[in-house]
């Protein structure tokens, strides 16, 4: 977009006449325009007080409301904060109420408060005419535009997505690309256009991109070329198109190119069918097969195309292996050979017919398996039959939410978000059997390869079973995984086990699976994600292995940086990750959340698996107490969490600490956004701030302190999350990124749930806009996480305490919505007075809910959840706080190691990096104490299998505290807790092993 500039100085209402007029309004007509308000230096947002207004022939005016229900006059748009500064905004005004009246002129109006503020911006694409028909609801995929979130960049995210056509949780994505030579942003809705300001298609690409920041892998591109020569260079073969000539849906992508070629595709799980229609006067008819670099090859036997690609932005570290393809043409090519120009491995098939259909399947196992996948999914089926199957499965996934009374933008947002949620994670397995008797295998991305890959078969280890990949658990644990559990409980069981398969194969679950282990982000958040699923009743195929995968994260110092938790060699014993590890506060606070979830899971497992009951109960107590360690990072002197050095001192003095400074000990945010990062124990957090009133004041300060996007801290540049946090205009609320997503819901624990309701409703109303020009999100839409936030909040629910089977209560968006989980019980949620945000009453099957929380069991057993909303706050749910780990007004007391640190002793130096081989060791405490637990940490040598712990008051007479036999340490450097059956006060202690063995650390905890 280019547009016409508007500018001036604020001082009363200002108008500029625009071209246009003479149109007589018909029913269904709309005014539509694009506006780009520039952000002024004073951050007054004066340029957002702008609108195009209609002047009728009789001199009267009409402003109406925009598509989001906000006043469409200049002052109304500015007051509503609906327009993003420094972004193009799409404004649509229904003119039906003015049917029959004649528009004399259109006027650009700026009506900002105050005076003296300079303003400037751009206006473009002003039009009056009929609005397109809205879907009738029979086909829910019609509400989904897969381009939602693609009008974004590394500088400012409105989603950072791709227009993916795929099977739900599919093996592949297929996406159009405007840049066939990049791993990261291959489809740019809004920029990198040609000289005529039009986007150009460079191909239709098989993709496996989980995020542009992680990058793509194993890209295989197919491009129709109507030139005389089969152009291989992506820039030379590029053809212009208009977004108006695209149809971008989950089950179908089609585009009419400027050279007369029409390209269409529809997906299966492991492949797709493409249909290319060439114009009659085309100089040539070619299909070019290409990849992003020279790591690939294609061949043809005259009737079929085969090939392989092996590329990826993190190829060396993330388990990327070779992908194979097998494709069949509807007509025999007249030739197959090198493309003209471009990469040396690009190949072209040429044809002498106007329409060519290509059925193509992929495999990570072999060309033969790709052929088998094609036979299972594509052979003998028409384009229309394959699309109908994709359409049916997408409608099944989308129908779990059926809102009544929703506006067209709300419907587009609900179903667009359900689409994004259902794209991830991705299947990584293939059926090596038959359709009637399937046998599943996968090329493992988490085991070392064996030998060299060939043009026909992989060198990855091929194993039986199902594995899922492509998930950043730091991003998704807060909302996406709880959404799978709530909307798709049976599917959630398979998804969880598909990641547990990574643990079975490689010993760990990836922190960021892309597809294997990537050294990225903080926390091992699959721990709490999967514990949450189990605690909410998801029938996991292997709950013990699921728990053990998390237990390894929580108790073992890993040897490789791409797995497990960082900084735990000392962090397990200090109670926090020290500043020796980057982003230490984030690593610590995320660990406490995960420990909480594992503790809750261990308690439930102890009931189900009596053979491990004693061990599970000990681990539950240890992990529960360890989840309270957040108090160790709270600095009373600054009233914030901050990092602690290895010597225990806080990283910064009160004079040095600035909560608005980004980076350092915090991942992708600042101290303000981590001031509430104790979602598992909000009441305990409130106690740190002096109680519920103190928490309310802290939250009020958070939402009142503006983000200026200037304090870049340890980042070398102002990162995009800073600019997006500023753009939200809700104080420090960095909603564009996941660490902030729970914060508004913490007001429920301050005794002021009405503030949660108002803020959540504002986010729903204001930040998920622009969906019809490729926006739709206020930041990165990571694997469905930001989508799931909207879906939960729109229902008036939020999984605040992940790892506890419950939901926080907010304010529903729709007057009535039917929620029909696949494999669950239907639930109707109603809201009387839905135009208001404040909850006055909630009833569950007619019974009043007095607290701003509901258990998963109660919710899923109910048939109705009825809200009464009002225009003013009420006292609903102000008398009783929701449940939390802490149940009183006292600051939590985590476990403390009673043994002083001795840097000279491998057993007492507070690090698992050293170890000692011994048979008996004796030590004394500075004063008598009563430990309740002790831990032993195995070394890399042979660990003990039996021992006896004794204690003495005088160092002479010894009492046996605990005896163990037939014990095992499953992994090197594992910390195991053991309960002391009868705690009493002693000063001297002795541990005697059955035989000499290695230990790395010993703790006495109280």
PDB file of N, CA, C and O in Angstrom, residues 848-895:
ATOM      1  N   UNK A 848     -25.428 -21.681  42.089  1.00  0.00           N
ATOM      2  CA  UNK A 848     -24.562 -20.497  42.075  1.00  0.00           C
ATOM      3  C   UNK A 848     -23.106 -20.877  42.320  1.00  0.00           C
ATOM      4  O   UNK A 848     -22.790 -21.704  43.177  1.00  0.00           O
ATOM      5  N   UNK A 849     -22.226 -20.267  41.547  1.00  0.00           N
ATOM      6  CA  UNK A 849     -20.782 -20.418  41.720  1.00  0.00           C
ATOM      7  C   UNK A 849     -20.281 -19.178  42.453  1.00  0.00           C
ATOM      8  O   UNK A 849     -20.300 -18.077  41.899  1.00  0.00           O
ATOM      9  N   UNK A 850     -19.814 -19.304  43.688  1.00  0.00           N
ATOM     10  CA  UNK A 850     -19.469 -18.116  44.470  1.00  0.00           C
ATOM     11  C   UNK A 850     -18.032 -17.638  44.304  1.00  0.00           C
ATOM     12  O   UNK A 850     -17.669 -16.580  44.806  1.00  0.00           O
ATOM     13  N   UNK A 851     -17.202 -18.416  43.620  1.00  0.00           N
ATOM     14  CA  UNK A 851     -15.779 -18.118  43.518  1.00  0.00           C
ATOM     15  C   UNK A 851     -15.399 -18.030  42.049  1.00  0.00           C
ATOM     16  O   UNK A 851     -16.033 -18.656  41.193  1.00  0.00           O
ATOM     17  N   UNK A 852     -14.371 -17.261  41.737  1.00  0.00           N
ATOM     18  CA  UNK A 852     -13.970 -17.035  40.343  1.00  0.00           C
ATOM     19  C   UNK A 852     -13.088 -18.168  39.834  1.00  0.00           C
ATOM     20  O   UNK A 852     -12.012 -17.954  39.268  1.00  0.00           O
ATOM     21  N   UNK A 853     -13.544 -19.394  40.040  1.00  0.00           N
ATOM     22  CA  UNK A 853     -12.814 -20.574  39.619  1.00  0.00           C
ATOM     23  C   UNK A 853     -13.790 -21.736  39.561  1.00  0.00           C
ATOM     24  O   UNK A 853     -14.741 -21.803  40.351  1.00  0.00           O
ATOM     25  N   UNK A 854     -13.549 -22.657  38.626  1.00  0.00           N
ATOM     26  CA  UNK A 854     -14.370 -23.854  38.523  1.00  0.00           C
ATOM     27  C   UNK A 854     -13.459 -25.024  38.192  1.00  0.00           C
ATOM     28  O   UNK A 854     -12.513 -24.888  37.407  1.00  0.00           O
ATOM     29  N   UNK A 855     -13.718 -26.168  38.821  1.00  0.00           N
ATOM     30  CA  UNK A 855     -12.883 -27.331  38.557  1.00  0.00           C
ATOM     31  C   UNK A 855     -13.191 -27.913  37.182  1.00  0.00           C
ATOM     32  O   UNK A 855     -14.300 -27.764  36.659  1.00  0.00           O
ATOM     33  N   UNK A 856     -12.209 -28.579  36.638  1.00  0.00           N
ATOM     34  CA  UNK A 856     -12.412 -29.243  35.349  1.00  0.00           C
ATOM     35  C   UNK A 856     -13.502 -30.302  35.467  1.00  0.00           C
ATOM     36  O   UNK A 856     -14.334 -30.453  34.560  1.00  0.00           O
ATOM     37  N   UNK A 857     -13.531 -31.010  36.576  1.00  0.00           N
ATOM     38  CA  UNK A 857     -14.544 -32.040  36.755  1.00  0.00           C
ATOM     39  C   UNK A 857     -15.941 -31.450  36.773  1.00  0.00           C
ATOM     40  O   UNK A 857     -16.867 -31.979  36.136  1.00  0.00           O
ATOM     41  N   UNK A 858     -16.116 -30.346  37.486  1.00  0.00           N
ATOM     42  CA  UNK A 858     -17.440 -29.712  37.542  1.00  0.00           C
ATOM     43  C   UNK A 858     -17.838 -29.151  36.190  1.00  0.00           C
ATOM     44  O   UNK A 858     -19.004 -29.233  35.784  1.00  0.00           O
ATOM     45  N   UNK A 859     -16.875 -28.582  35.494  1.00  0.00           N
ATOM     46  CA  UNK A 859     -17.181 -27.969  34.198  1.00  0.00           C
ATOM     47  C   UNK A 859     -17.569 -29.021  33.177  1.00  0.00           C
ATOM     48  O   UNK A 859     -18.550 -28.864  32.434  1.00  0.00           O
ATOM     49  N   UNK A 860     -16.815 -30.099  33.110  1.00  0.00           N
ATOM     50  CA  UNK A 860     -17.078 -31.106  32.089  1.00  0.00           C
ATOM     51  C   UNK A 860     -18.271 -31.984  32.442  1.00  0.00           C
ATOM     52  O   UNK A 860     -18.814 -32.665  31.567  1.00  0.00           O
ATOM     53  N   UNK A 861     -18.692 -31.973  33.706  1.00  0.00           N
ATOM     54  CA  UNK A 861     -19.895 -32.708  34.096  1.00  0.00           C
ATOM     55  C   UNK A 861     -21.157 -31.880  33.891  1.00  0.00           C
ATOM     56  O   UNK A 861     -22.259 -32.424  33.869  1.00  0.00           O
ATOM     57  N   UNK A 862     -20.997 -30.571  33.749  1.00  0.00           N
ATOM     58  CA  UNK A 862     -22.146 -29.677  33.639  1.00  0.00           C
ATOM     59  C   UNK A 862     -22.703 -29.673  32.223  1.00  0.00           C
ATOM     60  O   UNK A 862     -22.015 -30.005  31.252  1.00  0.00           O
ATOM     61  N   UNK A 863     -23.944 -29.262  32.118  1.00  0.00           N
ATOM     62  CA  UNK A 863     -24.569 -29.056  30.803  1.00  0.00           C
ATOM     63  C   UNK A 863     -24.743 -27.579  30.499  1.00  0.00           C
ATOM     64  O   UNK A 863     -24.838 -27.204  29.337  1.00  0.00           O
ATOM     65  N   UNK A 864     -24.785 -26.737  31.563  1.00  0.00           N
ATOM     66  CA  UNK A 864     -24.965 -25.295  31.359  1.00  0.00           C
ATOM     67  C   UNK A 864     -24.066 -24.512  32.313  1.00  0.00           C
ATOM     68  O   UNK A 864     -23.889 -24.880  33.482  1.00  0.00           O
ATOM     69  N   UNK A 865     -23.541 -23.430  31.782  1.00  0.00           N
ATOM     70  CA  UNK A 865     -22.805 -22.445  32.563  1.00  0.00           C
ATOM     71  C   UNK A 865     -23.412 -21.099  32.195  1.00  0.00           C
ATOM     72  O   UNK A 865     -23.262 -20.646  31.060  1.00  0.00           O
ATOM     73  N   UNK A 866     -24.134 -20.488  33.131  1.00  0.00           N
ATOM     74  CA  UNK A 866     -24.915 -19.285  32.834  1.00  0.00           C
ATOM     75  C   UNK A 866     -24.354 -18.081  33.568  1.00  0.00           C
ATOM     76  O   UNK A 866     -24.243 -18.092  34.809  1.00  0.00           O
ATOM     77  N   UNK A 867     -24.005 -17.056  32.818  1.00  0.00           N
ATOM     78  CA  UNK A 867     -23.481 -15.807  33.363  1.00  0.00           C
ATOM     79  C   UNK A 867     -24.554 -14.726  33.294  1.00  0.00           C
ATOM     80  O   UNK A 867     -25.333 -14.671  32.331  1.00  0.00           O
ATOM     81  N   UNK A 868     -24.551 -13.855  34.276  1.00  0.00           N
ATOM     82  CA  UNK A 868     -25.297 -12.606  34.214  1.00  0.00           C
ATOM     83  C   UNK A 868     -24.281 -11.479  34.271  1.00  0.00           C
ATOM     84  O   UNK A 868     -23.475 -11.413  35.213  1.00  0.00           O
ATOM     85  N   UNK A 869     -24.283 -10.632  33.250  1.00  0.00           N
ATOM     86  CA  UNK A 869     -23.299  -9.552  33.145  1.00  0.00           C
ATOM     87  C   UNK A 869     -23.973  -8.204  33.325  1.00  0.00           C
ATOM     88  O   UNK A 869     -25.159  -8.030  33.025  1.00  0.00           O
ATOM     89  N   UNK A 870     -23.195  -7.248  33.795  1.00  0.00           N
ATOM     90  CA  UNK A 870     -23.715  -5.903  34.009  1.00  0.00           C
ATOM     91  C   UNK A 870     -22.723  -4.845  33.590  1.00  0.00           C
ATOM     92  O   UNK A 870     -21.548  -5.123  33.326  1.00  0.00           O
ATOM     93  N   UNK A 871     -23.197  -3.596  33.553  1.00  0.00           N
ATOM     94  CA  UNK A 871     -22.372  -2.475  33.096  1.00  0.00           C
ATOM     95  C   UNK A 871     -21.405  -1.986  34.166  1.00  0.00           C
ATOM     96  O   UNK A 871     -20.421  -1.309  33.851  1.00  0.00           O
ATOM     97  N   UNK A 872     -21.669  -2.313  35.438  1.00  0.00           N
ATOM     98  CA  UNK A 872     -20.818  -1.868  36.534  1.00  0.00           C
ATOM     99  C   UNK A 872     -20.281  -3.078  37.296  1.00  0.00           C
ATOM    100  O   UNK A 872     -20.898  -4.142  37.313  1.00  0.00           O
ATOM    101  N   UNK A 873     -19.125  -2.925  37.933  1.00  0.00           N
ATOM    102  CA  UNK A 873     -18.593  -4.028  38.726  1.00  0.00           C
ATOM    103  C   UNK A 873     -19.552  -4.441  39.835  1.00  0.00           C
ATOM    104  O   UNK A 873     -20.326  -3.622  40.347  1.00  0.00           O
ATOM    105  N   UNK A 874     -19.492  -5.716  40.200  1.00  0.00           N
ATOM    106  CA  UNK A 874     -20.316  -6.215  41.288  1.00  0.00           C
ATOM    107  C   UNK A 874     -19.413  -6.816  42.358  1.00  0.00           C
ATOM    108  O   UNK A 874     -18.188  -6.852  42.213  1.00  0.00           O
ATOM    109  N   UNK A 875     -20.049  -7.310  43.426  1.00  0.00           N
ATOM    110  CA  UNK A 875     -19.269  -7.953  44.477  1.00  0.00           C
ATOM    111  C   UNK A 875     -19.199  -9.461  44.301  1.00  0.00           C
ATOM    112  O   UNK A 875     -18.771 -10.182  45.202  1.00  0.00           O
ATOM    113  N   UNK A 876     -19.568  -9.952  43.102  1.00  0.00           N
ATOM    114  CA  UNK A 876     -19.494 -11.385  42.869  1.00  0.00           C
ATOM    115  C   UNK A 876     -18.059 -11.888  43.033  1.00  0.00           C
ATOM    116  O   UNK A 876     -17.113 -11.291  42.533  1.00  0.00           O
ATOM    117  N   UNK A 877     -17.895 -12.973  43.731  1.00  0.00           N
ATOM    118  CA  UNK A 877     -16.618 -13.673  43.927  1.00  0.00           C
ATOM    119  C   UNK A 877     -15.562 -12.820  44.621  1.00  0.00           C
ATOM    120  O   UNK A 877     -14.364 -13.064  44.446  1.00  0.00           O
ATOM    121  N   UNK A 878     -15.998 -11.829  45.405  1.00  0.00           N
ATOM    122  CA  UNK A 878     -15.023 -11.001  46.127  1.00  0.00           C
ATOM    123  C   UNK A 878     -14.806 -11.465  47.563  1.00  0.00           C
ATOM    124  O   UNK A 878     -13.877 -11.011  48.225  1.00  0.00           O
ATOM    125  N   UNK A 879     -15.659 -12.370  48.034  1.00  0.00           N
ATOM    126  CA  UNK A 879     -15.571 -12.788  49.439  1.00  0.00           C
ATOM    127  C   UNK A 879     -14.702 -14.018  49.636  1.00  0.00           C
ATOM    128  O   UNK A 879     -14.253 -14.304  50.738  1.00  0.00           O
ATOM    129  N   UNK A 880     -14.453 -14.762  48.574  1.00  0.00           N
ATOM    130  CA  UNK A 880     -13.671 -16.001  48.669  1.00  0.00           C
ATOM    131  C   UNK A 880     -12.672 -16.052  47.520  1.00  0.00           C
ATOM    132  O   UNK A 880     -13.047 -15.897  46.358  1.00  0.00           O
ATOM    133  N   UNK A 881     -11.399 -16.266  47.866  1.00  0.00           N
ATOM    134  CA  UNK A 881     -10.370 -16.357  46.838  1.00  0.00           C
ATOM    135  C   UNK A 881     -10.370 -17.752  46.227  1.00  0.00           C
ATOM    136  O   UNK A 881     -10.688 -18.741  46.902  1.00  0.00           O
ATOM    137  N   UNK A 882      -9.990 -17.859  44.964  1.00  0.00           N
ATOM    138  CA  UNK A 882      -9.906 -19.186  44.335  1.00  0.00           C
ATOM    139  C   UNK A 882      -8.804 -20.020  44.983  1.00  0.00           C
ATOM    140  O   UNK A 882      -7.964 -19.516  45.736  1.00  0.00           O
ATOM    141  N   UNK A 883      -8.776 -21.322  44.698  1.00  0.00           N
ATOM    142  CA  UNK A 883      -7.766 -22.196  45.319  1.00  0.00           C
ATOM    143  C   UNK A 883      -6.357 -21.882  44.841  1.00  0.00           C
ATOM    144  O   UNK A 883      -6.150 -21.378  43.743  1.00  0.00           O
ATOM    145  N   UNK A 884      -5.395 -22.192  45.692  1.00  0.00           N
ATOM    146  CA  UNK A 884      -3.982 -22.004  45.358  1.00  0.00           C
ATOM    147  C   UNK A 884      -3.182 -22.985  46.192  1.00  0.00           C
ATOM    148  O   UNK A 884      -3.704 -23.660  47.088  1.00  0.00           O
ATOM    149  N   UNK A 885      -1.898 -23.064  45.904  1.00  0.00           N
ATOM    150  CA  UNK A 885      -1.019 -23.958  46.656  1.00  0.00           C
ATOM    151  C   UNK A 885      -0.920 -23.488  48.108  1.00  0.00           C
ATOM    152  O   UNK A 885      -0.972 -24.280  49.045  1.00  0.00           O
ATOM    153  N   UNK A 886      -0.776 -22.186  48.300  1.00  0.00           N
ATOM    154  CA  UNK A 886      -0.787 -21.599  49.639  1.00  0.00           C
ATOM    155  C   UNK A 886      -2.234 -21.368  50.063  1.00  0.00           C
ATOM    156  O   UNK A 886      -3.041 -20.863  49.277  1.00  0.00           O
ATOM    157  N   UNK A 887      -2.566 -21.724  51.290  1.00  0.00           N
ATOM    158  CA  UNK A 887      -3.954 -21.626  51.745  1.00  0.00           C
ATOM    159  C   UNK A 887      -4.157 -20.622  52.868  1.00  0.00           C
ATOM    160  O   UNK A 887      -5.273 -20.484  53.385  1.00  0.00           O
ATOM    161  N   UNK A 888      -3.097 -19.918  53.264  1.00  0.00           N
ATOM    162  CA  UNK A 888      -3.239 -18.942  54.352  1.00  0.00           C
ATOM    163  C   UNK A 888      -2.542 -17.653  53.958  1.00  0.00           C
ATOM    164  O   UNK A 888      -2.174 -17.464  52.802  1.00  0.00           O
ATOM    165  N   UNK A 889      -2.352 -16.770  54.915  1.00  0.00           N
ATOM    166  CA  UNK A 889      -1.789 -15.452  54.639  1.00  0.00           C
ATOM    167  C   UNK A 889      -0.284 -15.388  54.888  1.00  0.00           C
ATOM    168  O   UNK A 889       0.301 -14.300  54.900  1.00  0.00           O
ATOM    169  N   UNK A 890       0.354 -16.547  55.064  1.00  0.00           N
ATOM    170  CA  UNK A 890       1.775 -16.570  55.363  1.00  0.00           C
ATOM    171  C   UNK A 890       2.598 -16.750  54.091  1.00  0.00           C
ATOM    172  O   UNK A 890       2.179 -17.427  53.153  1.00  0.00           O
ATOM    173  N   UNK A 891       3.760 -16.121  54.077  1.00  0.00           N
ATOM    174  CA  UNK A 891       4.690 -16.319  52.973  1.00  0.00           C
ATOM    175  C   UNK A 891       5.153 -17.771  52.997  1.00  0.00           C
ATOM    176  O   UNK A 891       5.439 -18.338  54.059  1.00  0.00           O
ATOM    177  N   UNK A 892       5.196 -18.374  51.830  1.00  0.00           N
ATOM    178  CA  UNK A 892       5.529 -19.799  51.722  1.00  0.00           C
ATOM    179  C   UNK A 892       6.927 -20.075  52.256  1.00  0.00           C
ATOM    180  O   UNK A 892       7.829 -19.231  52.193  1.00  0.00           O
ATOM    181  N   UNK A 893       7.113 -21.287  52.772  1.00  0.00           N
ATOM    182  CA  UNK A 893       8.411 -21.708  53.302  1.00  0.00           C
ATOM    183  C   UNK A 893       8.918 -22.897  52.504  1.00  0.00           C
ATOM    184  O   UNK A 893       8.462 -24.020  52.697  1.00  0.00           O
ATOM    185  N   UNK A 894       9.833 -22.687  51.591  1.00  0.00           N
ATOM    186  CA  UNK A 894      10.386 -23.800  50.812  1.00  0.00           C
ATOM    187  C   UNK A 894      11.341 -24.623  51.654  1.00  0.00           C
ATOM    188  O   UNK A 894      11.706 -24.261  52.775  1.00  0.00           O
ATOM    189  N   UNK A 895      11.740 -25.752  51.108  1.00  0.00           N
ATOM    190  CA  UNK A 895      12.717 -26.602  51.776  1.00  0.00           C
ATOM    191  C   UNK A 895      14.072 -25.900  51.888  1.00  0.00           C
ATOM    192  O   UNK A 895      14.474 -25.162  50.987  1.00  0.00           O
TER     193      UNK A 895
END
